[in-house]
Coordinates of C-alpha atoms in Angstrom, one line a residue:
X183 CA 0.0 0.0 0.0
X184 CA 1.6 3.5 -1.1
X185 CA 2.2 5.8 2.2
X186 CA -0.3 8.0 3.3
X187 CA -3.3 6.1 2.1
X188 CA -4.8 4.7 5.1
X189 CA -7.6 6.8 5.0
X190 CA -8.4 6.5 1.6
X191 CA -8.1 2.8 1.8
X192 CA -10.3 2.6 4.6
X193 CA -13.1 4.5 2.7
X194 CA -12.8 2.0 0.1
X195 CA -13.5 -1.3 2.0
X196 CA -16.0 0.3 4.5
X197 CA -17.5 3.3 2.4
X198 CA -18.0 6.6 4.5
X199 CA -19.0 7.5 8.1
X200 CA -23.0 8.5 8.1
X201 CA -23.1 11.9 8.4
X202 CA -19.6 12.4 6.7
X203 CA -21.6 14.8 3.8
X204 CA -24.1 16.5 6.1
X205 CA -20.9 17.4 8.5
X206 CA -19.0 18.5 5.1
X207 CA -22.0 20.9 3.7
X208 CA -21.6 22.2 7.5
X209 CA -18.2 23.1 7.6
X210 CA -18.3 24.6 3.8
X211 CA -21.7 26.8 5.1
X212 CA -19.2 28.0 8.5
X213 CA -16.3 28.7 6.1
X214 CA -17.6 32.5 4.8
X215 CA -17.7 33.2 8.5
X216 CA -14.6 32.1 9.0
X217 CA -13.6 34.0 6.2
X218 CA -15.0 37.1 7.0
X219 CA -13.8 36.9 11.1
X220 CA -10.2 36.3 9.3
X221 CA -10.4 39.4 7.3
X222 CA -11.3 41.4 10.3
X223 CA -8.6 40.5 12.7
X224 CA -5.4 40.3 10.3
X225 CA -3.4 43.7 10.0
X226 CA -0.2 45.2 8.4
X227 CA 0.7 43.0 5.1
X228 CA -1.0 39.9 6.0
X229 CA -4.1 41.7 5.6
X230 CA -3.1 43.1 2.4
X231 CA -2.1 40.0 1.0
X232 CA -5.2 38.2 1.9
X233 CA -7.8 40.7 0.4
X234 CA -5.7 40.8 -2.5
X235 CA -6.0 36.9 -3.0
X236 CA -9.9 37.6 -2.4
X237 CA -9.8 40.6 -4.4
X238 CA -8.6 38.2 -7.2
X239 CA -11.3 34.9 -6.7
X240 CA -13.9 37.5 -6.8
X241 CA -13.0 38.9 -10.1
X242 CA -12.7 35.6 -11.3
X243 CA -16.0 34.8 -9.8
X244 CA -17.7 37.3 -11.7
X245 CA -16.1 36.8 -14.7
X246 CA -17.6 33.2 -15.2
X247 CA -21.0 34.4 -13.9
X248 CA -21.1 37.2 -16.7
X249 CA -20.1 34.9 -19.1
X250 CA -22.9 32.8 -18.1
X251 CA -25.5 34.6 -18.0
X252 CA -24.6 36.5 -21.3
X253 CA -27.2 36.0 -23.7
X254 CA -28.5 38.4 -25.8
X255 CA -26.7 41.9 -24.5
X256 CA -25.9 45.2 -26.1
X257 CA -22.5 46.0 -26.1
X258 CA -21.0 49.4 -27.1
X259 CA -18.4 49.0 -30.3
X260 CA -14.7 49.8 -30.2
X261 CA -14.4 50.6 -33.8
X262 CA -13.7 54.4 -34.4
X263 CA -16.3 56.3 -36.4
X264 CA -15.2 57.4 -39.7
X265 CA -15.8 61.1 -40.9
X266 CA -18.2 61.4 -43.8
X267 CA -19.4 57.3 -43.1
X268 CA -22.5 58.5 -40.9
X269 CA -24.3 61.6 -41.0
X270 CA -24.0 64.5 -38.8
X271 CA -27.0 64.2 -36.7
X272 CA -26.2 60.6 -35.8
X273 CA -22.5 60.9 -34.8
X274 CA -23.2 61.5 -31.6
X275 CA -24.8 58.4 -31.1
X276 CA -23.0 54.9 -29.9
X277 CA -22.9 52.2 -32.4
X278 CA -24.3 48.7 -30.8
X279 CA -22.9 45.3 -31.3
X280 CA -25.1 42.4 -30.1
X281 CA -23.1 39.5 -28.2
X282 CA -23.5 36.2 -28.8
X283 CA -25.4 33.3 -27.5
X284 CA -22.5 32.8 -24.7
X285 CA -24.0 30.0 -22.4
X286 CA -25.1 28.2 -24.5
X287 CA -21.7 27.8 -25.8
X288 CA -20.1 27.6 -22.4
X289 CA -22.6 24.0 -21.9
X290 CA -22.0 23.0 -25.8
X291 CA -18.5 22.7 -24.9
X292 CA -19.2 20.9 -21.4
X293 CA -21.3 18.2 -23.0
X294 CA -18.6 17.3 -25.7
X295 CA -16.0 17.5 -22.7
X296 CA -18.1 15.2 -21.2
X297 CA -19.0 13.0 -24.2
X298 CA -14.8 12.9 -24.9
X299 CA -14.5 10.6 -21.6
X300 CA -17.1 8.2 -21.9
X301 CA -15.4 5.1 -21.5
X302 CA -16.6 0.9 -22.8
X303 CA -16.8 -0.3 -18.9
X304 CA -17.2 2.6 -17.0
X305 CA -17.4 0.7 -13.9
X306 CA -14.9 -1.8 -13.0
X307 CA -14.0 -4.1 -9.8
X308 CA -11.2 -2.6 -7.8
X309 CA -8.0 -4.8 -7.4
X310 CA -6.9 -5.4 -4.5
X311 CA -3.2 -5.1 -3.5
X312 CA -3.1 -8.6 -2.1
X313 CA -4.0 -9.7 -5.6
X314 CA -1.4 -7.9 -7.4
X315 CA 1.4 -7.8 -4.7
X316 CA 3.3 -11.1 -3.6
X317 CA 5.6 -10.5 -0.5
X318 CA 8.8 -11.4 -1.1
X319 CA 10.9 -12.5 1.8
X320 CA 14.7 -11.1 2.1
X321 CA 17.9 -11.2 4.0
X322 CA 20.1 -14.4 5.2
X323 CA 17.1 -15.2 7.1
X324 CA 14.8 -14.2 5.0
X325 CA 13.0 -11.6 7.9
X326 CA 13.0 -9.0 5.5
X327 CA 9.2 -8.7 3.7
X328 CA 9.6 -4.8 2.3
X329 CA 9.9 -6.1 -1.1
X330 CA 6.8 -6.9 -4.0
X331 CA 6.5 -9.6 -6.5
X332 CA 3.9 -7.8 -9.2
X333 CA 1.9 -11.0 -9.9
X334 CA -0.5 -9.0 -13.3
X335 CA 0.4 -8.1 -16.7
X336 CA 2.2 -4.4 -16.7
X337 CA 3.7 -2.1 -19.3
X338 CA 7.4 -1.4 -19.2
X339 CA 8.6 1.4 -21.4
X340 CA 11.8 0.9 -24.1
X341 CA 14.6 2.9 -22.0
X342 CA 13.9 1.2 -18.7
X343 CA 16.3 0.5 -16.6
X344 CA 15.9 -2.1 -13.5
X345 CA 17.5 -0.7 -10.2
X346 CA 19.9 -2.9 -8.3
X347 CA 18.3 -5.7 -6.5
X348 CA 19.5 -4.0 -3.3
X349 CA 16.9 -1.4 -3.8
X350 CA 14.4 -2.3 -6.4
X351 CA 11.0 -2.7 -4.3
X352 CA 8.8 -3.4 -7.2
X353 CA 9.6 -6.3 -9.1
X354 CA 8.1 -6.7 -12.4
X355 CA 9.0 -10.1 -13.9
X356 CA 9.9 -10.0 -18.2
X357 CA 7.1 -12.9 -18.4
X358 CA 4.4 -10.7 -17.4
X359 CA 5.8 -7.5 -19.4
X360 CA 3.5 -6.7 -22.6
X361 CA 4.2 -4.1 -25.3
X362 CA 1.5 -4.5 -28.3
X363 CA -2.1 -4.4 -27.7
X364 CA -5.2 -5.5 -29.8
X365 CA -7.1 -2.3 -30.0
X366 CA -10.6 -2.6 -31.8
X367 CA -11.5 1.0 -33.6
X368 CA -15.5 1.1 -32.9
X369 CA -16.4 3.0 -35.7
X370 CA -13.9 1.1 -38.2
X371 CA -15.0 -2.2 -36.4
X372 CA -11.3 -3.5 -37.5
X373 CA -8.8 -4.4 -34.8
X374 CA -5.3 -3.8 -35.0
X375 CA -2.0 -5.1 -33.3
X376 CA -0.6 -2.0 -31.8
X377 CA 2.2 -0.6 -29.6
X378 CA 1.0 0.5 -26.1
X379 CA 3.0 3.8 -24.9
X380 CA 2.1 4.3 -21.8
X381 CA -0.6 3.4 -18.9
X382 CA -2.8 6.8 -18.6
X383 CA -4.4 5.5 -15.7
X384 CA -5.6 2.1 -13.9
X385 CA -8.7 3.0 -11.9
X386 CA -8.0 0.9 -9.1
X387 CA -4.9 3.1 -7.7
X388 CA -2.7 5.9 -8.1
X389 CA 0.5 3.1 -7.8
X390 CA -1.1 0.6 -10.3
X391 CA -0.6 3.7 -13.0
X392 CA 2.7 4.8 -11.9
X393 CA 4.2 1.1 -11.7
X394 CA 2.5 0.3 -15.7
X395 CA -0.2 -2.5 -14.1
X396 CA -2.6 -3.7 -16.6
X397 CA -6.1 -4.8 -15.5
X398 CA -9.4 -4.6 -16.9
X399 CA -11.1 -0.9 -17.0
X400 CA -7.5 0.7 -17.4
X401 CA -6.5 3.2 -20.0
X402 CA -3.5 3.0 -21.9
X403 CA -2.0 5.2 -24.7
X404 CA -1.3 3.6 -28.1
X405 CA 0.2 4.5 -30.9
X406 CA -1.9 4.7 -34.0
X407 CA 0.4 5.6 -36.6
X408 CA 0.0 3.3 -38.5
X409 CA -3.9 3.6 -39.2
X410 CA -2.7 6.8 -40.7
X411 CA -5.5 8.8 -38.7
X412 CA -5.5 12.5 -40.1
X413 CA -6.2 16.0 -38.1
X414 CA -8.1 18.4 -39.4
X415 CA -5.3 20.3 -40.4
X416 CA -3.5 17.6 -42.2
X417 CA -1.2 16.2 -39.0
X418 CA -0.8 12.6 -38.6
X419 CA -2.8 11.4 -35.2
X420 CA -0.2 9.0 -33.7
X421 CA -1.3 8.7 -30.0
X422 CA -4.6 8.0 -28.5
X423 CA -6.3 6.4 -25.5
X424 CA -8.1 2.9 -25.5
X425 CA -9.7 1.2 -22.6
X426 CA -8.8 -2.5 -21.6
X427 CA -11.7 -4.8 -21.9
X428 CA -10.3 -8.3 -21.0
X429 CA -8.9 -9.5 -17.7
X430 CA -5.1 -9.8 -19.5
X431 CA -3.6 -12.0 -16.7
X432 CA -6.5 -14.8 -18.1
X433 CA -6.2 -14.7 -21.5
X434 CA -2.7 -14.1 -22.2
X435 CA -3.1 -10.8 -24.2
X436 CA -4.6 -7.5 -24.2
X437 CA -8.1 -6.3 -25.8
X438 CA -8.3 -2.6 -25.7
X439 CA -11.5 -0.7 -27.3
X440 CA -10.4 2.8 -28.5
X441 CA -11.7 5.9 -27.4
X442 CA -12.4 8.2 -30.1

């Protein structure tokens, strides 16, 4: 288990106390007080520091309220009025620009952001470390149990370099090392044989990612090159995610859908 986890761990096999959210919206609701007491009792440059910081989330704040709530507003025009363009009698008046449909935008934009990560399994059984950690005993009389035999299918990249055996914690044996997965293109509904990159993320933990374990429900980055997958502006795609779909450690390879 990585360091400084307990809680989170603990959360995980026995879910939250009862009134963990009611206690939370509590202490959000007593933090403007808070807030406010703060602001009256600093002084001298901690005070000015502090309303600046303020100053700054509040102009921020209204700035994405604005844009928001911008629909259909008159707005005055920058542009400088040419002599002999207008008449006389109306130079005096402001030209008007209308702005555009702004929110709707804003939740245009949200939705596809949305769409983007909507994944084959989005719900996956978490994997224990037990399951993917062995213990590995150490020393003359083997006493020693600080080092880990990963026991799934992970992704080493090209350059790596094991650490001596003196300090290497992880071991990842060659056997269970993988490099090419078969990635299924949904809307193509070919798959290809292709080179994995890297692990994005595995949704079980934040050490599973970092250490390149491959279970079911975990993205990985592939290299599409060779499907010769073109931008918009004419650029050659040659990286994008896929979700694993098969328990790998079972069947001996990887089947990844891609995410497009």
């Amino acid at each position: 288990m990585p360091q400084n986890e307990h809680i989170e761990l603990h959360r995980k096999r026995h879910g939250y106390r009862f009134d963990y959210f009611e206690r939370k919206r509590k202490k959000e609701s007593r933090l403007v007080h808070q807030r406010a007491f703060k602001a009256k009792k600093l002084r001298g440059i901690k005070a000015k520091l502090f309303n600046k910081q303020r100053y700054n989330e509040k102009v921020q704040m209204k700035k994405t309220i604005k844009a928001h709530e911008e629909k259909q507003t008159k707005q005055k025009s920058t542009e400088n009025v040419q002599e002999g363009a207008v008449p006389a009698y109306l130079l005096d008046r402001e030209k008007q620009n209308r702005a555009k449909v702004l929110s709707n935008m804003i939740k245009q934009k949200r939705k596809e952001k949305a769409g983007k990560w909507e994944v084959p399994l989005p719900k996956v059984k978490a994997v224990s470390d037990s399951e993917v950690f062995k213990v590995v005993k150490t020393g003359k009389s083997k006493k020693k149990a600080w080092k880990r035999m990963v026991t799934k299918p992970c992704f080493v990249g090209e350059n790596f370099t094991r650490k001596p055996p003196k300090f290497e914690r992880f071991i990842r044996p060659m056997g269970l090392r993988y490099s090419k997965a078969h990635v299924t293109h949904p809307e193509l509904k070919a798959t290809f044989c292709l080179p994995i990159i890297g692990v994005k993320k595995n949704p079980s933990s934040a050490l599973f990612t970092s250490l390149g374990v491959l279970t079911k429900g975990t993205i990985i980055e592939i290299n599409i090159s060779e499907l010769g997958l073109v931008t918009q502006g004419g650029k050659v795609v040659w990286g994008k995610y896929a979700q694993i779909t098969n328990n790998p450690e079972n069947d001996g390879c990887i089947n990844a859908v891609l995410l497009v």
